Amino acid sequence: MDSSIVLRVKDLVKEYGGTKAVAGVSFEVRAGEIVGLLGPNGAGKTTTINMILGVLEQTSGTIEIPDKAQMNFAAVYSNVPGNLTVRQNLKVFGLLYGVRNLKARIETLLTEFSLEQFANTRAGVLSSGEQTRVALAKAIINEPKLLLLDEPTASLDPSAAHIIRDKVKEIAKQKQAAILWTSHNMHEVEAVCDRVLLFSHGKILLEGDPRTLPAQY
């Protein structure tokens, strides 16, 4: 596989009782690239993410990731444990990922995501925007080469969503992470993504630059 390709999905299928939730999807994501999976609820975006993560087993098709240890994930429905403080959460996940110099890495992330004042606050009492910042800090604690984001801004107000979008673009540019971002918001995909895959009924209908694709179709 081309060394710049961090994720390759080929002819991916997921069936439930004869119904294809994902029906032969193929795409690639390269280092430093943000690719959006755009489509309505039920289009197959989250199912695709879950197969890449290994949470679901595909019915057929292949998923190629050069280094699965260098992958991480965040989603609006997958908050960190609410009974732990922000610092405790980062420590637990850092230990799980075997992060070196973990104490220093945690301090860097607290600063980077403006979480210093919440370091000793239980995550469950934070606002949606603050919890999303914690989840994203957790998701990059191991400096992943592949970052999967499933509608990370879905419950956020416009200001908080803007902060998260800018942070993700920064991660892709500075760390050369490959990022797969699912959304049902075309304006968000235009603002964040380099390329968009339009999902419908488990298939990719269109692919291209999100800033020019609407005018073409």
Short mmCIF file of C-alpha atoms in Angstrom, two decimals:
data_model
loop_
_atom_site.label_atom_id
_atom_site.label_comp_id
_atom_site.label_asym_id
_atom_site.label_seq_id
_atom_site.Cartn_x
_atom_site.Cartn_y
_atom_site.Cartn_z
CA MET A 1 0.00 0.00 0.00
CA ASP A 2 1.20 3.52 -0.87
CA SER A 3 2.93 4.88 2.25
CA SER A 4 0.79 8.03 2.19
CA ILE A 5 -2.41 5.95 2.43
CA VAL A 6 -3.37 5.49 6.08
CA LEU A 7 -6.73 3.80 5.46
CA ARG A 8 -7.98 1.78 2.50
CA VAL A 9 -11.50 0.34 2.37
CA LYS A 10 -12.34 -1.99 -0.51
CA ASP A 11 -15.78 -3.37 -1.46
CA LEU A 12 -17.01 -3.16 2.15
CA VAL A 13 -20.36 -4.83 2.85
CA LYS A 14 -22.41 -5.21 6.04
CA GLU A 15 -25.64 -7.20 5.92
CA TYR A 16 -28.32 -7.58 8.57
CA GLY A 17 -30.78 -10.33 7.72
CA GLY A 18 -30.45 -9.82 4.00
CA THR A 19 -30.55 -6.00 4.21
CA LYS A 20 -27.32 -4.27 3.23
CA ALA A 21 -26.54 -1.43 5.65
CA VAL A 22 -23.29 -0.90 3.73
CA ALA A 23 -23.29 -2.09 0.13
CA GLY A 24 -19.86 -2.30 -1.48
CA VAL A 25 -18.09 0.86 -0.30
CA SER A 26 -14.51 1.66 -1.40
CA PHE A 27 -12.33 4.66 -0.52
CA GLU A 28 -8.93 5.75 0.77
CA VAL A 29 -7.72 8.37 3.27
CA ARG A 30 -4.20 9.78 3.09
CA ALA A 31 -1.94 11.37 5.69
CA GLY A 32 -2.92 14.99 6.36
CA GLU A 33 -6.27 14.59 4.59
CA ILE A 34 -9.73 15.12 6.10
CA VAL A 35 -12.36 13.03 4.32
CA GLY A 36 -16.02 13.57 5.10
CA LEU A 37 -18.70 10.89 5.03
CA LEU A 38 -21.84 12.93 4.36
CA GLY A 39 -25.36 11.59 4.46
CA PRO A 40 -28.63 11.38 6.41
CA ASN A 41 -29.15 9.18 9.45
CA GLY A 42 -29.25 5.53 8.38
CA ALA A 43 -27.07 6.06 5.31
CA GLY A 44 -24.37 3.70 6.60
CA LYS A 45 -21.79 6.18 7.91
CA THR A 46 -21.60 4.98 11.53
CA THR A 47 -21.74 1.33 10.46
CA THR A 48 -18.72 1.98 8.24
CA ILE A 49 -16.86 3.68 11.11
CA ASN A 50 -17.67 0.77 13.44
CA MET A 51 -16.30 -1.77 10.96
CA ILE A 52 -13.08 0.24 10.61
CA LEU A 53 -12.80 0.32 14.41
CA GLY A 54 -13.41 -3.43 14.61
CA VAL A 55 -16.57 -3.02 16.70
CA LEU A 56 -18.52 -4.69 13.88
CA GLU A 57 -17.29 -7.45 11.59
CA GLN A 58 -17.86 -6.81 7.92
CA THR A 59 -19.88 -9.31 5.89
CA SER A 60 -17.32 -8.99 3.10
CA GLY A 61 -14.68 -6.63 1.78
CA THR A 62 -11.34 -5.51 3.19
CA ILE A 63 -10.08 -2.78 5.53
CA GLU A 64 -6.35 -1.99 5.38
CA ILE A 65 -4.71 0.05 8.16
CA PRO A 66 -0.90 -0.13 8.33
CA ASP A 67 -0.78 0.39 12.11
CA LYS A 68 -4.01 -0.14 14.09
CA ALA A 69 -2.25 0.89 17.32
CA GLN A 70 -1.98 4.37 15.78
CA MET A 71 -5.75 4.82 15.48
CA ASN A 72 -8.21 6.64 17.74
CA PHE A 73 -11.85 7.69 17.83
CA ALA A 74 -14.28 10.31 19.13
CA ALA A 75 -18.04 10.71 18.78
CA VAL A 76 -20.80 12.80 20.30
CA TYR A 77 -22.40 9.62 21.71
CA SER A 78 -19.17 8.26 23.19
CA ASN A 79 -18.16 10.48 26.09
CA VAL A 80 -15.36 9.61 28.49
CA PRO A 81 -16.43 8.20 31.91
CA GLY A 82 -18.32 10.95 33.72
CA ASN A 83 -17.33 9.89 37.25
CA LEU A 84 -13.62 10.47 36.54
CA THR A 85 -12.00 13.89 36.43
CA VAL A 86 -10.61 15.21 33.17
CA ARG A 87 -7.06 14.48 34.31
CA GLN A 88 -7.98 10.96 35.47
CA ASN A 89 -9.63 10.21 32.13
CA LEU A 90 -6.57 11.31 30.18
CA LYS A 91 -4.35 9.24 32.47
CA VAL A 92 -6.47 6.09 32.07
CA PHE A 93 -6.62 6.34 28.28
CA GLY A 94 -2.95 7.28 28.11
CA LEU A 95 -2.08 4.12 30.03
CA LEU A 96 -4.31 2.03 27.76
CA TYR A 97 -2.48 3.39 24.71
CA GLY A 98 0.94 3.04 26.31
CA VAL A 99 1.74 6.74 25.89
CA ARG A 100 5.29 7.63 26.85
CA ASN A 101 5.98 10.62 29.12
CA LEU A 102 2.28 10.54 29.94
CA LYS A 103 2.30 13.21 32.65
CA ALA A 104 3.82 15.78 30.29
CA ARG A 105 1.49 14.71 27.47
CA ILE A 106 -1.55 15.27 29.70
CA GLU A 107 -0.37 18.75 30.67
CA THR A 108 0.17 19.59 26.99
CA LEU A 109 -3.35 18.45 26.09
CA LEU A 110 -4.96 20.32 28.99
CA THR A 111 -3.32 23.50 27.72
CA GLU A 112 -3.96 22.80 24.04
CA PHE A 113 -7.69 22.28 24.59
CA SER A 114 -8.07 25.04 27.24
CA LEU A 115 -9.01 22.46 29.89
CA GLU A 116 -6.62 23.49 32.69
CA GLN A 117 -9.42 24.89 34.86
CA PHE A 118 -11.38 21.63 34.50
CA ALA A 119 -8.46 19.25 35.13
CA ASN A 120 -9.83 18.14 38.52
CA THR A 121 -13.51 18.39 37.58
CA ARG A 122 -15.57 15.28 36.94
CA ALA A 123 -16.18 14.99 33.19
CA GLY A 124 -19.89 14.25 33.67
CA VAL A 125 -20.68 17.76 34.96
CA LEU A 126 -19.04 19.59 32.06
CA SER A 127 -21.00 21.26 29.27
CA SER A 128 -21.40 19.54 25.89
CA GLY A 129 -18.69 21.69 24.36
CA GLU A 130 -16.29 21.01 27.23
CA GLN A 131 -16.97 17.26 27.09
CA THR A 132 -16.31 17.29 23.36
CA ARG A 133 -12.96 19.00 23.94
CA VAL A 134 -12.10 16.30 26.52
CA ALA A 135 -13.13 13.54 24.11
CA LEU A 136 -10.98 15.02 21.36
CA ALA A 137 -8.02 15.41 23.73
CA LYS A 138 -8.45 11.73 24.62
CA ALA A 139 -8.66 10.86 20.92
CA ILE A 140 -5.27 12.39 20.10
CA ILE A 141 -3.44 11.41 23.31
CA ASN A 142 -1.51 8.73 21.40
CA GLU A 143 -0.87 11.08 18.45
CA PRO A 144 -2.82 8.83 16.07
CA LYS A 145 -2.06 8.52 12.40
CA LEU A 146 -5.76 7.74 11.78
CA LEU A 147 -8.49 9.65 13.63
CA LEU A 148 -12.14 8.61 13.24
CA LEU A 149 -14.71 11.27 14.19
CA ASP A 150 -18.39 10.33 14.13
CA GLU A 151 -20.47 13.56 14.09
CA PRO A 152 -18.31 15.09 16.84
CA THR A 153 -20.07 18.47 16.76
CA ALA A 154 -23.68 17.25 16.49
CA SER A 155 -24.80 18.51 19.92
CA LEU A 156 -22.73 21.70 20.03
CA ASP A 157 -23.68 25.34 19.61
CA PRO A 158 -22.16 27.12 16.56
CA SER A 159 -19.32 28.72 18.55
CA ALA A 160 -18.22 25.46 20.21
CA ALA A 161 -18.52 23.59 16.89
CA HIS A 162 -16.32 26.19 15.20
CA ILE A 163 -13.60 25.67 17.84
CA ILE A 164 -13.67 21.90 17.34
CA ARG A 165 -13.55 22.21 13.55
CA ASP A 166 -10.52 24.50 13.72
CA LYS A 167 -8.77 22.14 16.15
CA VAL A 168 -9.33 19.14 13.87
CA LYS A 169 -7.97 21.00 10.84
CA GLU A 170 -4.92 21.92 12.89
CA ILE A 171 -4.36 18.27 13.86
CA ALA A 172 -4.52 17.18 10.21
CA LYS A 173 -2.13 19.89 9.07
CA GLN A 174 0.43 19.88 11.87
CA LYS A 175 0.44 16.17 12.75
CA GLN A 176 -0.31 14.88 9.24
CA ALA A 177 -3.08 12.70 10.68
CA ALA A 178 -5.56 11.09 8.31
CA ILE A 179 -9.06 12.01 9.50
CA LEU A 180 -12.40 10.44 8.62
CA TRP A 181 -15.28 12.72 9.70
CA THR A 182 -18.94 11.72 9.45
CA SER A 183 -21.61 14.40 9.27
CA HIS A 184 -25.07 15.16 7.92
CA ASN A 185 -24.23 18.87 7.65
CA MET A 186 -23.00 19.95 4.20
CA HIS A 187 -21.87 23.37 5.45
CA GLU A 188 -19.68 21.71 8.10
CA VAL A 189 -18.15 19.34 5.55
CA GLU A 190 -17.39 22.32 3.27
CA ALA A 191 -15.66 24.08 6.17
CA VAL A 192 -13.58 21.12 7.33
CA CYS A 193 -13.04 18.46 4.68
CA ASP A 194 -10.66 18.19 1.74
CA ARG A 195 -12.85 15.55 0.10
CA VAL A 196 -16.39 14.34 0.64
CA LEU A 197 -18.09 10.98 0.03
CA LEU A 198 -21.86 11.34 -0.24
CA PHE A 199 -23.54 8.28 1.33
CA SER A 200 -27.07 7.08 0.62
CA HIS A 201 -28.57 3.67 1.43
CA GLY A 202 -25.16 2.21 2.18
CA LYS A 203 -23.50 3.33 -1.05
CA ILE A 204 -21.28 6.20 -2.15
CA LEU A 205 -23.28 8.21 -4.67
CA LEU A 206 -20.79 11.05 -5.27
CA GLU A 207 -17.20 11.89 -4.37
CA GLY A 208 -15.24 15.10 -4.74
CA ASP A 209 -14.30 18.52 -3.39
CA PRO A 210 -17.08 19.63 -0.99
CA ARG A 211 -16.68 23.25 -2.12
CA THR A 212 -17.36 22.49 -5.79
CA LEU A 213 -19.48 19.33 -5.69
CA PRO A 214 -22.85 21.03 -4.96
CA ALA A 215 -22.51 23.28 -8.02
CA GLN A 216 -21.71 20.28 -10.22
CA TYR A 217 -24.86 18.43 -9.07
#
